[in-house]
Coordinates of C-alpha atoms and ligand atoms in Angstrom, one line a residue:
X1 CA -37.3 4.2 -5.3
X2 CA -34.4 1.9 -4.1
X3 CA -31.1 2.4 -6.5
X4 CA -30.6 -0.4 -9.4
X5 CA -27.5 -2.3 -7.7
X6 CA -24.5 -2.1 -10.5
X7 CA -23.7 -6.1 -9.9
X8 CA -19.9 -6.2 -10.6
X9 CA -19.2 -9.8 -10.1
X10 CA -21.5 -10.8 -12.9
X11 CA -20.1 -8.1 -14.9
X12 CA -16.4 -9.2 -14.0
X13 CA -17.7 -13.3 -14.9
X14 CA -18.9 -12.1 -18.6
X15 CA -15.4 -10.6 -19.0
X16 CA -13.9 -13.4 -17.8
X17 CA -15.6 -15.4 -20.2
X18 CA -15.5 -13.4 -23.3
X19 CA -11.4 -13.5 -22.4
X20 CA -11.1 -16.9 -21.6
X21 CA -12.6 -17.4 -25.1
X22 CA -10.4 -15.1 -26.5
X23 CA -7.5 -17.4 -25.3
X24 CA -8.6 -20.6 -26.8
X25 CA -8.5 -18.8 -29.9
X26 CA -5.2 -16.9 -29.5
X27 CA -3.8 -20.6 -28.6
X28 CA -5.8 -22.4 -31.6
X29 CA -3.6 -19.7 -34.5
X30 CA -0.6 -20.6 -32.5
X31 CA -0.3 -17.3 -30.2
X32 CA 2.1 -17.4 -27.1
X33 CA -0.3 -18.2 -24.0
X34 CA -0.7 -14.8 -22.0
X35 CA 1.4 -15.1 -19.1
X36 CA 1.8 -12.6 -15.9
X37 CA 3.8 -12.6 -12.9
X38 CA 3.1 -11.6 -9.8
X39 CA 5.4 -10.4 -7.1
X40 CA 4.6 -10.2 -3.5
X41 CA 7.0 -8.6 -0.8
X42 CA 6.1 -9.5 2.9
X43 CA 3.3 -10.8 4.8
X44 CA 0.6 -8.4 5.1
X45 CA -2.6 -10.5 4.8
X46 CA -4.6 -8.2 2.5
X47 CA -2.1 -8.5 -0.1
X48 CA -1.6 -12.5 0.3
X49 CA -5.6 -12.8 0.0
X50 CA -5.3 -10.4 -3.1
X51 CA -2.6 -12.2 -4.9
X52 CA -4.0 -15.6 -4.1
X53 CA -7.7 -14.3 -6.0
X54 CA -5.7 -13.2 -8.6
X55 CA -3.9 -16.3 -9.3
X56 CA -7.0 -18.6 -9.0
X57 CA -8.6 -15.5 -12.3
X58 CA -5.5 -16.0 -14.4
X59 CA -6.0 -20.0 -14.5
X60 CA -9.9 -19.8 -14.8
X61 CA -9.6 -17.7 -18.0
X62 CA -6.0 -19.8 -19.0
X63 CA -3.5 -17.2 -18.2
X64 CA -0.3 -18.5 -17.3
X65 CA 0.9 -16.7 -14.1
X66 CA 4.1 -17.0 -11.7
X67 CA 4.0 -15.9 -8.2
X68 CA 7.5 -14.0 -6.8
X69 CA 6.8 -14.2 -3.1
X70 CA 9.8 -12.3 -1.4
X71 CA 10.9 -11.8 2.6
X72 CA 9.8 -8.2 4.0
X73 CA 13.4 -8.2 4.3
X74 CA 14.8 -8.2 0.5
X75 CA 17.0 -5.1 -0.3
X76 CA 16.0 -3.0 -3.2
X77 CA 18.6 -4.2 -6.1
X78 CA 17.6 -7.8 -5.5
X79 CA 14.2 -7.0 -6.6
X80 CA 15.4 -4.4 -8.8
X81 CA 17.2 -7.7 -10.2
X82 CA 14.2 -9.8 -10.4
X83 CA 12.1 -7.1 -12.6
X84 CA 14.9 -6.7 -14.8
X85 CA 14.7 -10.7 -15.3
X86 CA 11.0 -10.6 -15.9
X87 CA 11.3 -8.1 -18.4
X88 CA 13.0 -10.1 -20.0
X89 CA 11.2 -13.4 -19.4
X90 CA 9.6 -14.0 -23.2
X91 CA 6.5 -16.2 -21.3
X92 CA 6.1 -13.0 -19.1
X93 CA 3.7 -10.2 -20.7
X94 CA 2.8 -8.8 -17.4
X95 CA 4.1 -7.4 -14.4
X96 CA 2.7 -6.6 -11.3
X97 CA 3.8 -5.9 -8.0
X98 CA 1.5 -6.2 -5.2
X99 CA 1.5 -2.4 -3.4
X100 CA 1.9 -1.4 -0.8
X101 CA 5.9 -2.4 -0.6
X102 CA 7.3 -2.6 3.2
X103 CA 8.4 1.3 3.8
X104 CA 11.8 -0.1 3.7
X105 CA 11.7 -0.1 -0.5
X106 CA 11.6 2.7 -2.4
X107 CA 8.2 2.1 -4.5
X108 CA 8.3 4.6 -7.4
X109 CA 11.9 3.1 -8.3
X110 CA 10.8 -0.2 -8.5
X111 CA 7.7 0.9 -10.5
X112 CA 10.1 2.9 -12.7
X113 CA 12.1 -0.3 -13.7
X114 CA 8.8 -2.3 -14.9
X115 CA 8.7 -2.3 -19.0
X116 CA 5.9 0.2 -19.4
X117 CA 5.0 -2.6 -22.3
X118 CA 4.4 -5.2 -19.5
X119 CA 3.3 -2.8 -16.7
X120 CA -0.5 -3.9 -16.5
X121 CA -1.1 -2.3 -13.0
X122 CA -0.5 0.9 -15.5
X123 CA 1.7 2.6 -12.8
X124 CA 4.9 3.8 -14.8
X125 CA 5.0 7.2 -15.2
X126 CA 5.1 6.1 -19.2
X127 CA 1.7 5.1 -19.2
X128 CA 0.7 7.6 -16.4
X129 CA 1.6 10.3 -18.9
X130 CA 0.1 8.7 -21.8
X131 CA -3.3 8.3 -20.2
X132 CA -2.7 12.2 -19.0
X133 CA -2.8 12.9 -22.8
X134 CA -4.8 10.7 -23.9
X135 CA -2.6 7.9 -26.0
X136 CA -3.9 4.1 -25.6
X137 CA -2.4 2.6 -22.3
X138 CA -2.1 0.3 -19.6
X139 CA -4.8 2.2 -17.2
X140 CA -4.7 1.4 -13.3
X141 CA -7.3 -1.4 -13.4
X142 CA -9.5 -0.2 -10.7
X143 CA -10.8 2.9 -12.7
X144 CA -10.6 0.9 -15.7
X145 CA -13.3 -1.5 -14.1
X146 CA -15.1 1.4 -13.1
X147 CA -15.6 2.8 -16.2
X148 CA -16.8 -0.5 -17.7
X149 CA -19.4 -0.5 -14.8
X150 CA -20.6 3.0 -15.6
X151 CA -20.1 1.5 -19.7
X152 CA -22.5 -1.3 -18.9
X153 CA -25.6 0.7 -17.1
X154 CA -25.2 2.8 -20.5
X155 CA -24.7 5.8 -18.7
X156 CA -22.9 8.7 -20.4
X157 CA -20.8 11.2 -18.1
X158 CA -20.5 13.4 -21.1
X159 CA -21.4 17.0 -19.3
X160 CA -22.2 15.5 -15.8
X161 CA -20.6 15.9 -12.6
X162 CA -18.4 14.1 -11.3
X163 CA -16.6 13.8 -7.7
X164 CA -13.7 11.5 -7.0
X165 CA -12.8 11.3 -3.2
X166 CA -9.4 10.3 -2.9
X167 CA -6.8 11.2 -5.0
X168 CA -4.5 8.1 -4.8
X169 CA -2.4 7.0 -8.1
X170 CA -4.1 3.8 -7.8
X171 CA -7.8 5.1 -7.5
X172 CA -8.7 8.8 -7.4
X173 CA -6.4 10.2 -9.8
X174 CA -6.7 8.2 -12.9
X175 CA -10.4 7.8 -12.4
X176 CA -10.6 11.4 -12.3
X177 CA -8.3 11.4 -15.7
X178 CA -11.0 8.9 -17.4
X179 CA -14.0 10.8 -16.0
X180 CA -12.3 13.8 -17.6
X181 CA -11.7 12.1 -20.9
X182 CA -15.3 10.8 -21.3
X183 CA -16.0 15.1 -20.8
X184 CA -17.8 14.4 -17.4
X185 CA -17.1 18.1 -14.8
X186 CA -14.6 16.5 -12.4
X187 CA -13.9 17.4 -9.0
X188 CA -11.4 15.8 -7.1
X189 CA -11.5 15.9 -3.2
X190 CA -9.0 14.8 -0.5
X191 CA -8.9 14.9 2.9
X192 CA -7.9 19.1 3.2
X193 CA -11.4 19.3 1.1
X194 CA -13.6 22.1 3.1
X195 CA -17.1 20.9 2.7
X196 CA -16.5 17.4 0.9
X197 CA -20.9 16.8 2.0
X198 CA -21.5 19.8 -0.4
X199 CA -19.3 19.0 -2.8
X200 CA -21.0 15.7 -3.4
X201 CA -24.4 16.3 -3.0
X202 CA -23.8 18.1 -6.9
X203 CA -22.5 14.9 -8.3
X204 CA -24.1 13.3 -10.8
X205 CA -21.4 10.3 -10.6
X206 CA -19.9 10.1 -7.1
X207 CA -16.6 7.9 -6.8
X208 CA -15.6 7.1 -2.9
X209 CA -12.0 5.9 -2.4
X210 CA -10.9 6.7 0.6
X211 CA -10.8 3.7 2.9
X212 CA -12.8 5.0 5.8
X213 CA -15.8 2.9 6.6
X214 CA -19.2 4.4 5.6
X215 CA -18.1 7.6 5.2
X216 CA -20.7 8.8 2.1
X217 CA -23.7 9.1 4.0
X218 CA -27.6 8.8 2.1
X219 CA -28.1 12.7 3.1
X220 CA -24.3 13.6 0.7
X221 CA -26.2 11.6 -2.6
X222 CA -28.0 13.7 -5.0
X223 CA -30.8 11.8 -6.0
X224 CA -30.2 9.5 -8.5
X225 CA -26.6 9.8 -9.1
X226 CA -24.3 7.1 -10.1
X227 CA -22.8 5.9 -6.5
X228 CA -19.2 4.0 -7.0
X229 CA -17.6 2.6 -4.5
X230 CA -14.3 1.4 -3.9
X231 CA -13.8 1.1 -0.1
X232 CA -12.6 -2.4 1.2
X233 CA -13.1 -1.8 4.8
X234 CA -13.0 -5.0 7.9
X235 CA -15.0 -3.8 10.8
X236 CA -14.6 -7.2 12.5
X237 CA -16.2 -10.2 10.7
X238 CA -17.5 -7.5 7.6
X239 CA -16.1 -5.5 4.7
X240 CA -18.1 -2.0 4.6
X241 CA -17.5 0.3 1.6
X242 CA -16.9 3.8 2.2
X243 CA -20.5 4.6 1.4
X244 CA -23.4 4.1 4.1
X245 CA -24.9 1.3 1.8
X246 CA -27.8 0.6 3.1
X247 CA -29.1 4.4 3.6
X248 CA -27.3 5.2 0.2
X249 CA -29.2 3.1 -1.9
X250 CA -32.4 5.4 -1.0
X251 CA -30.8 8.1 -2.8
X252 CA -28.8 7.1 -5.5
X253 CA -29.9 5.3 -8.7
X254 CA -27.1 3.2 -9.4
X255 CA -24.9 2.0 -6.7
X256 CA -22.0 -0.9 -6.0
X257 CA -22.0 -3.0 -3.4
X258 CA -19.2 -3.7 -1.1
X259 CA -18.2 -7.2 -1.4
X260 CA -19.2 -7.7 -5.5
X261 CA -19.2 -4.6 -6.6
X262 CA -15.5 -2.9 -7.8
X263 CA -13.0 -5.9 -6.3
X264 CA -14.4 -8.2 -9.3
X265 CA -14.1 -5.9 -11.5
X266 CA -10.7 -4.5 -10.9
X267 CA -9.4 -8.2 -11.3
X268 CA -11.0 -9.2 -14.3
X269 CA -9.3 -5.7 -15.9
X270 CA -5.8 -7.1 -14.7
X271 CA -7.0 -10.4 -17.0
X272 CA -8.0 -7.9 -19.8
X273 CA -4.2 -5.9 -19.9
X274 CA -2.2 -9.3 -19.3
X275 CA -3.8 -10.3 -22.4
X276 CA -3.4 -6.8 -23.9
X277 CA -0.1 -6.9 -23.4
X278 CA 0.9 -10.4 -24.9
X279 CA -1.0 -9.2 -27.5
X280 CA 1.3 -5.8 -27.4
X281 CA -2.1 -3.7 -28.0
X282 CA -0.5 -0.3 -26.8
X283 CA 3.4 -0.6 -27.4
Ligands
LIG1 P1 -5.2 5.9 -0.2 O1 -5.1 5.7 1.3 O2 -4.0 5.9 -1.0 O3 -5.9 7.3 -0.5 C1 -7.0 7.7 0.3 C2 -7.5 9.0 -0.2 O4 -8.6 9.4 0.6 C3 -6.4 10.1 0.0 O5 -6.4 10.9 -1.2 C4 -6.9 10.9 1.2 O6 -6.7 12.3 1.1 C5 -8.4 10.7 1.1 N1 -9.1 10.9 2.3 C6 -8.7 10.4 3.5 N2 -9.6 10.8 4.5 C7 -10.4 11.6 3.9 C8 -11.5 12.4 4.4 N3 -11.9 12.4 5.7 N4 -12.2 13.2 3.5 C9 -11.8 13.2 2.2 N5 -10.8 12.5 1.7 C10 -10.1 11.7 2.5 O7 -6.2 4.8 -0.6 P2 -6.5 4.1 -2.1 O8 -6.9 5.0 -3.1 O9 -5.4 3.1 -2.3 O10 -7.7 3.2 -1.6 C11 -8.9 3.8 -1.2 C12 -9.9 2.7 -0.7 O11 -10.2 1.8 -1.8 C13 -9.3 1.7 0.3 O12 -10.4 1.3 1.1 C14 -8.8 0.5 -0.5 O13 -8.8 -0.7 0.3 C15 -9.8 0.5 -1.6 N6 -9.3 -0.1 -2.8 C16 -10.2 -1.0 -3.4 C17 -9.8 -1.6 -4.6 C18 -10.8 -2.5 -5.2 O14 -10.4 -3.2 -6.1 N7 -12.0 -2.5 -4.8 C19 -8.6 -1.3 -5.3 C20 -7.8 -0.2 -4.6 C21 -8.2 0.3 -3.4 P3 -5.2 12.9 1.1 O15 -4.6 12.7 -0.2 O16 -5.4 14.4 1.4 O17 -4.5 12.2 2.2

């Protein structure tokens, strides 16, 4: 039996709407609007196209947002200096910078300097930590959109298995954090993994984020697992997921698609922590 498709853009539209609401009524008992700002360093297209979704979420649901859009040249205390300004900036409740930064940067510093109170990417090693011990943060809003997928199929990884491929600080390792909270088995494979085929065919919840096209194939899927994935791969004119889709959805019983699956999703979480964080929910 084909797999039920885990449709994350209509998902990511009923957040959207439940938060836009949320706003008119934050606004109506005389709240501060929710406001974010984005910064953007160089002109890789991925991240242009990424920012410029973003922006076009925030004024759908009535966030206010700011766009920082920097030379691949700038030196590190100039945009050291610009996060210090925005953490200060009162109409500013979120931060995020657009990663990868041009090699010339040093990332983790810059991360470092965002006000773990405004840091809705949920990158500081503040909130990193906290979600390690499981305090109320700012989580990285890709797993946090997964998670509401896998919330809306009501499906309970309490004692399943679960395999995360990849073990990014974006993707792999706080999903495999969350998985691990919600008491799901975890086992989180990279690319020294021996038998990563084998290791997946036991999953009851397989996660791919690895960023290699098609990579999961049907024959790795136990039947009727949860299949989540997070690959955004062009191969020419398409975007491929890092799981064989159309094979894949043989096997599994739940699966994303790649466009509308996780992408929605992990925008309309950023929404949720922008107004999390005007609304100073964790700090
Ligand atoms: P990274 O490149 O940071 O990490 C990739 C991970 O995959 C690494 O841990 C790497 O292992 C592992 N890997 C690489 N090759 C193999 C292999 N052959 N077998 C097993 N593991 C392997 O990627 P990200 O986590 O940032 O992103 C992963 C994918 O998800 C990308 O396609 C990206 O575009 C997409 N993405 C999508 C988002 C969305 O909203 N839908 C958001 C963020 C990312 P090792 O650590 O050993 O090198």
């Amino acid at each position: 039996m084909a797999a039920q498709i885990i449709d994350g853009k209509a998902i990511a539209k009923e957040i959207r709407k439940a938060l836009a609401e949320k706003i008119k009524v934050l606004l109506e008992q005389g709240k501060p609007r929710p406001g974010l700002a984005v910064v953007l360093v160089g002109d890789d297209p991925a991240s242009n196209l990424y920012v410029n979704m973003k922006k076009k979420a925030c004024k759908e649901v009535g966030i206010y947002s700011e766009e920082h859009r920097l030379p691949g040249t700038i030196r590190q205390n100039e945009l050291l200096g610009l996060i210090d300004n925005l953490n200060s900036d009162a109409k500013i409740h979120g931060i995020l910078v657009q990663l990868p930064l041009p090699k010339s940067l040093d990332e983790q510093e810059i991360i470092n300097r965002i006000d773990p109170a405004k840091d809705v990417d949920g990158f500081h090693p503040i909130n990193v930590g906290k979600l390690c011990i499981g305090e109320k943060a700012f989580i990285p809003c890709t797993p946090a959109g997964i998670m509401h997928m896998i919330d809306t199929i009501e499906y309970n990884p309490s004692g399943k298995k679960a395999v995360v491929i990849g073990r990014s600080n974006i993707v792999g390792k706080p999903m495999a954090q969350l998985l691990l909270q919600r008491n799901a088995t975890v086992t989180l494979c990279h690319s020294k993994t021996k038998d990563l085929a084998a290791e997946c065919r036991q999953a009851d919840i397989l996660v791919a984020a690895v960023g290699k096209p098609e990579m999961v194939k049907a024959d790795w899927i136990k039947p009727g697992a949860v299949v989540i994935d997070v690959g955004i791969n062009k191969v020419g004119t398409k975007t491929l997921g890092d799981v064989a889709f159309e094979q894949a959805k043989n096997a599994a019983g739940w699966i994303t698609p790649v466009p509308g699956g996780v992408g929605p999703m992990t925008i309309a979480m950023l929404l949720n922590s922008t107004v999390n964080a005007c609304e100073s929910v964790f700090y």
